[in-house]
Each structure stands twice: as structure tokens, then as C-alpha cells.
PDB file of C-alpha atoms in Angstrom:
ATOM      1  CA  MET D  28       0.000   0.000   0.000  1.00 52.00           C
ATOM      2  CA  ASN D  29       1.425   3.358  -1.045  1.00 56.00           C
ATOM      3  CA  PHE D  30       0.582   6.513   0.886  1.00 57.00           C
ATOM      4  CA  SER D  31       1.538   9.453  -1.316  1.00 67.00           C
ATOM      5  CA  LEU D  32       0.833  11.725   1.643  1.00 64.00           C
ATOM      6  CA  PHE D  33       4.003  10.444   3.333  1.00 63.00           C
ATOM      7  CA  ASP D  34       5.998   9.635   0.198  1.00 67.00           C
ATOM      8  CA  SER D  35       5.988  13.323  -0.685  1.00 71.00           C
ATOM      9  CA  ILE D  36       8.259  14.113   2.274  1.00 71.00           C
ATOM     10  CA  THR D  37      11.792  14.562   0.988  1.00 77.00           C
ATOM     11  CA  GLU D  38      14.986  13.743   2.847  1.00 81.00           C
ATOM     12  CA  LYS D  39      15.786  17.464   2.859  1.00 84.00           C
ATOM     13  CA  GLU D  40      12.444  18.204   4.566  1.00 78.00           C
ATOM     14  CA  LYS D  41      13.092  15.470   7.130  1.00 78.00           C
ATOM     15  CA  GLY D  42      16.551  16.839   7.929  1.00 82.00           C
ATOM     16  CA  ALA D  43      15.280  20.406   8.193  1.00 82.00           C
ATOM     17  CA  ALA D  44      12.438  19.302  10.477  1.00 79.00           C
ATOM     18  CA  ILE D  45      14.867  17.494  12.771  1.00 82.00           C
ATOM     19  CA  ASP D  46      17.207  20.500  12.895  1.00 85.00           C
ATOM     20  CA  ASP D  47      14.306  22.872  13.601  1.00 82.00           C
ATOM     21  CA  LEU D  48      12.908  20.614  16.313  1.00 82.00           C
ATOM     22  CA  ILE D  49      16.240  20.356  18.099  1.00 83.00           C
ATOM     23  CA  SER D  50      16.722  24.122  17.797  1.00 84.00           C
ATOM     24  CA  ASP D  51      13.206  24.805  19.132  1.00 81.00           C
ATOM     25  CA  SER D  52      13.930  22.471  22.070  1.00 82.00           C
ATOM     26  CA  SER D  53      17.037  24.344  23.159  1.00 83.00           C
ATOM     27  CA  PRO D  54      16.914  25.330  26.840  1.00 86.00           C
ATOM     28  CA  ASN D  55      17.831  28.975  26.354  1.00 89.00           C
ATOM     29  CA  ALA D  56      16.571  32.213  27.902  1.00 89.00           C
ATOM     30  CA  PRO D  57      13.817  32.880  25.318  1.00 89.00           C
ATOM     31  CA  PHE D  58      12.538  29.302  25.738  1.00 89.00           C
ATOM     32  CA  PHE D  59      12.226  29.632  29.520  1.00 93.00           C
ATOM     33  CA  PHE D  60      10.786  33.145  29.216  1.00 92.00           C
ATOM     34  CA  LEU D  61       7.949  31.685  27.105  1.00 92.00           C
ATOM     35  CA  VAL D  62       7.499  28.873  29.658  1.00 93.00           C
ATOM     36  CA  ILE D  63       7.091  31.459  32.414  1.00 94.00           C
ATOM     37  CA  LEU D  64       4.738  33.687  30.390  1.00 93.00           C
ATOM     38  CA  SER D  65       2.555  30.770  29.288  1.00 92.00           C
ATOM     39  CA  THR D  66       2.405  29.453  32.856  1.00 94.00           C
ATOM     40  CA  ILE D  67       1.398  32.816  34.280  1.00 93.00           C
ATOM     41  CA  MET D  68      -1.255  33.162  31.580  1.00 92.00           C
ATOM     42  CA  ALA D  69      -2.595  29.653  32.294  1.00 91.00           C
ATOM     43  CA  THR D  70      -2.641  30.379  36.020  1.00 90.00           C
ATOM     44  CA  LEU D  71      -4.627  33.561  35.440  1.00 89.00           C
ATOM     45  CA  GLY D  72      -7.024  31.640  33.189  1.00 87.00           C
ATOM     46  CA  ILE D  73      -7.542  29.000  35.858  1.00 84.00           C
ATOM     47  CA  ILE D  74      -8.096  31.596  38.574  1.00 83.00           C
ATOM     48  CA  ALA D  75     -10.610  33.393  36.336  1.00 82.00           C
ATOM     49  CA  GLU D  76     -12.166  30.056  35.281  1.00 80.00           C
ATOM     50  CA  ASN D  77     -11.712  31.085  31.648  1.00 83.00           C
ATOM     51  CA  VAL D  78     -10.944  28.158  29.347  1.00 83.00           C
ATOM     52  CA  SER D  79     -10.138  30.469  26.408  1.00 86.00           C
ATOM     53  CA  VAL D  80      -7.255  32.019  28.339  1.00 88.00           C
ATOM     54  CA  VAL D  81      -5.955  28.583  29.343  1.00 86.00           C
ATOM     55  CA  ILE D  82      -6.044  27.469  25.695  1.00 86.00           C
ATOM     56  CA  GLY D  83      -4.324  30.688  24.658  1.00 88.00           C
ATOM     57  CA  SER D  84      -1.530  29.983  27.122  1.00 90.00           C
ATOM     58  CA  MET D  85      -0.986  26.596  25.486  1.00 88.00           C
ATOM     59  CA  LEU D  86      -0.438  28.318  22.155  1.00 86.00           C
ATOM     60  CA  ILE D  87       2.583  30.220  23.475  1.00 88.00           C
ATOM     61  CA  ALA D  88       4.018  27.377  25.568  1.00 88.00           C
ATOM     62  CA  PRO D  89       7.187  26.000  23.919  1.00 88.00           C
ATOM     63  CA  ILE D  90       7.126  22.690  25.821  1.00 88.00           C
ATOM     64  CA  LEU D  91       5.852  20.637  22.867  1.00 86.00           C
ATOM     65  CA  SER D  92       9.251  20.844  21.149  1.00 87.00           C
ATOM     66  CA  PRO D  93      11.238  19.022  23.851  1.00 90.00           C
ATOM     67  CA  ILE D  94       8.437  16.455  24.153  1.00 88.00           C
ATOM     68  CA  LEU D  95       8.695  15.798  20.413  1.00 85.00           C
ATOM     69  CA  SER D  96      12.498  15.665  20.794  1.00 87.00           C
ATOM     70  CA  VAL D  97      12.145  12.858  23.343  1.00 87.00           C
ATOM     71  CA  SER D  98      10.033  10.973  20.809  1.00 85.00           C
ATOM     72  CA  LEU D  99      12.564  11.680  18.068  1.00 83.00           C
ATOM     73  CA  GLY D 100      15.406  10.481  20.289  1.00 84.00           C
ATOM     74  CA  THR D 101      13.469   7.318  21.072  1.00 85.00           C
ATOM     75  CA  VAL D 102      12.732   6.568  17.425  1.00 81.00           C
ATOM     76  CA  MET D 103      16.335   7.262  16.426  1.00 81.00           C
ATOM     77  CA  SER D 104      17.802   5.457  19.468  1.00 85.00           C
ATOM     78  CA  ASP D 105      19.661   8.640  20.360  1.00 84.00           C
ATOM     79  CA  SER D 106      20.098   8.501  24.131  1.00 88.00           C
ATOM     80  CA  LYS D 107      21.923  11.851  24.186  1.00 88.00           C
ATOM     81  CA  LEU D 108      18.958  13.621  22.536  1.00 86.00           C
ATOM     82  CA  MET D 109      16.492  11.851  24.841  1.00 88.00           C
ATOM     83  CA  LYS D 110      18.461  12.837  27.963  1.00 91.00           C
ATOM     84  CA  TRP D 111      18.946  16.423  26.751  1.00 90.00           C
ATOM     85  CA  SER D 112      15.221  16.758  26.003  1.00 90.00           C
ATOM     86  CA  LEU D 113      14.155  15.178  29.304  1.00 93.00           C
ATOM     87  CA  VAL D 114      16.413  17.583  31.209  1.00 93.00           C
ATOM     88  CA  THR D 115      14.808  20.479  29.296  1.00 93.00           C
ATOM     89  CA  ILE D 116      11.344  19.169  30.226  1.00 93.00           C
ATOM     90  CA  LEU D 117      12.377  18.827  33.877  1.00 95.00           C
ATOM     91  CA  LYS D 118      13.806  22.366  33.970  1.00 95.00           C
ATOM     92  CA  SER D 119      10.666  23.668  32.238  1.00 94.00           C
ATOM     93  CA  THR D 120       8.499  21.935  34.820  1.00 95.00           C
ATOM     94  CA  LEU D 121      10.445  23.556  37.641  1.00 96.00           C
ATOM     95  CA  PHE D 122      10.173  27.001  35.998  1.00 95.00           C
ATOM     96  CA  ALA D 123       6.437  26.430  35.435  1.00 95.00           C
ATOM     97  CA  LEU D 124       5.776  25.295  39.003  1.00 95.00           C
ATOM     98  CA  GLY D 125       7.678  28.234  40.424  1.00 95.00           C
ATOM     99  CA  SER D 126       6.021  30.811  38.210  1.00 94.00           C
ATOM    100  CA  ALA D 127       2.554  29.276  38.798  1.00 92.00           C
ATOM    101  CA  ALA D 128       3.100  29.446  42.566  1.00 92.00           C
ATOM    102  CA  VAL D 129       4.232  33.066  42.413  1.00 92.00           C
ATOM    103  CA  ALA D 130       1.387  34.026  40.053  1.00 90.00           C
ATOM    104  CA  THR D 131      -1.134  32.329  42.327  1.00 86.00           C
ATOM    105  CA  LEU D 132       0.199  34.173  45.369  1.00 86.00           C
ATOM    106  CA  PHE D 133       0.088  37.538  43.615  1.00 85.00           C
ATOM    107  CA  PHE D 134      -3.068  37.251  41.540  1.00 82.00           C
ATOM    108  CA  SER D 135      -5.489  35.051  43.451  1.00 76.00           C
ATOM    109  CA  LYS D 136      -6.144  37.688  46.100  1.00 73.00           C
ATOM    110  CA  GLY D 137      -9.544  39.206  45.504  1.00 64.00           C
ATOM    111  CA  PHE D 138     -10.754  36.239  43.468  1.00 63.00           C
ATOM    112  CA  ASN D 139     -12.946  33.542  44.914  1.00 61.00           C
ATOM    113  CA  VAL D 140     -10.717  30.554  44.129  1.00 59.00           C
ATOM    114  CA  SER D 141     -12.560  27.600  45.570  1.00 59.00           C
ATOM    115  CA  GLU D 142     -12.399  23.840  45.469  1.00 57.00           C
ATOM    116  CA  SER D 143     -15.281  23.910  43.003  1.00 61.00           C
ATOM    117  CA  ASN D 144     -13.166  25.667  40.354  1.00 67.00           C
ATOM    118  CA  THR D 145     -14.194  23.868  37.161  1.00 68.00           C
ATOM    119  CA  GLU D 146     -10.904  24.561  35.385  1.00 65.00           C
ATOM    120  CA  ILE D 147      -8.899  22.899  38.142  1.00 66.00           C
ATOM    121  CA  ALA D 148     -11.315  19.967  38.362  1.00 67.00           C
ATOM    122  CA  SER D 149     -11.159  19.368  34.606  1.00 67.00           C
ATOM    123  CA  ARG D 150      -7.337  19.222  34.714  1.00 66.00           C
ATOM    124  CA  ILE D 151      -7.037  16.724  37.587  1.00 69.00           C
ATOM    125  CA  GLN D 152      -9.660  14.253  36.361  1.00 70.00           C
ATOM    126  CA  PRO D 153      -8.718  13.555  32.736  1.00 71.00           C
ATOM    127  CA  GLU D 154     -10.597  11.100  30.563  1.00 78.00           C
ATOM    128  CA  ILE D 155      -9.383   8.718  27.834  1.00 84.00           C
ATOM    129  CA  ILE D 156     -10.787  11.034  25.162  1.00 84.00           C
ATOM    130  CA  TYR D 157      -8.073  13.559  26.044  1.00 77.00           C
ATOM    131  CA  LEU D 158      -5.385  10.941  25.400  1.00 77.00           C
ATOM    132  CA  MET D 159      -6.873  10.328  21.964  1.00 81.00           C
ATOM    133  CA  ILE D 160      -6.968  14.084  21.308  1.00 79.00           C
ATOM    134  CA  ALA D 161      -3.297  14.340  22.318  1.00 76.00           C
ATOM    135  CA  ILE D 162      -2.327  11.518  19.939  1.00 79.00           C
ATOM    136  CA  VAL D 163      -4.138  13.139  17.014  1.00 82.00           C
ATOM    137  CA  ALA D 164      -2.658  16.541  17.845  1.00 79.00           C
ATOM    138  CA  GLY D 165       0.829  15.011  18.081  1.00 74.00           C
ATOM    139  CA  ALA D 166       0.487  13.321  14.701  1.00 77.00           C
ATOM    140  CA  ALA D 167      -0.724  16.564  13.109  1.00 79.00           C
ATOM    141  CA  THR D 168       2.130  18.511  14.701  1.00 76.00           C
ATOM    142  CA  ALA D 169       4.766  16.009  13.589  1.00 75.00           C
ATOM    143  CA  TYR D 170       3.473  16.039  10.009  1.00 75.00           C
ATOM    144  CA  ALA D 171       3.249  19.845   9.895  1.00 75.00           C
ATOM    145  CA  ARG D 172       6.818  20.141  11.204  1.00 73.00           C
ATOM    146  CA  VAL D 173       8.128  18.011   8.354  1.00 71.00           C
ATOM    147  CA  LYS D 174       6.057  19.775   5.695  1.00 69.00           C
ATOM    148  CA  SER D 175       7.372  23.304   6.142  1.00 64.00           C
ATOM    149  CA  GLU D 176       4.618  24.840   3.995  1.00 64.00           C
ATOM    150  CA  LEU D 177       2.095  23.629   6.618  1.00 59.00           C
ATOM    151  CA  ASN D 178       4.047  24.819   9.633  1.00 56.00           C
TER     152      ASN D 178
END
């Protein structure tokens, strides 16, 4: 069976996608600045119980690149890339936790943040449908990264 959709990806496009992914996964100051900004925005969206703001914060979060780099390292059996990407994810998590804690301390005053916050409840009780959504989104992202005209 021949899938022309995937046969149309050239070796040059594959190489460029890999280079771009590794570059986008680099743990540099702009990367962590975007992690902090997206985390603060998500925190504000959760406090305000505004799903649109939470989704908007996901659009500026750069964390997908190191996650894809872990997958790339796994597929290519590149333990150095996997370790480098996992360390980036760990550092990003620490930056996100710290900035979320600070944002919560500063911005939750004056808001009625209760245990019945629907945004928090929806994030701590995921369903299998969200796993399926993540798989589809990951496949779309991987394909769009390789096909630069779609990116």
C-alpha cells in the first residue's frame, strides 16, 4: 500500500524538520521566558475560570518541542537527545511550578478561588478522550513540522 501523503516528504524536509525541532527544544533564555509567560497566563485563566485564556496559554508554551524531541530520540535510538530533552522538560516543569506558585500568590487575592473551580477539576480528572486528542494533535504537529509549507 502506497501513501503518497508520506511519500511526498523529501529527505531534505526530514533533515530540516529534525534541525528545527532540536533548535526549538534548546533550553535557552527565550525558551524559559515563554514557559514562564505561558504558565502565568494559564494560572490567570484557571483563577478566572476562563478556558479560552488557558487554551491561549498553550499556544505560546514552547514545551511541545522538547516532548517531540524525546520521541525523536526514542525513534532514532539517540540517548543523548532523549536525555537532553528530558532535562529540558524537567527544567521547564520547575520554571512552570515556580512561576505558577508566584502568580497564584500575587493574583489570586480578591478572586474567589474555591475547590469547586471547574478549570482545576477538569485538569485533575482527565478522561481517555483527552489521550486520543493528544495523539491526534501530536500526529498533526509532527506532520506539519516536516512539511514546512504547513508549519
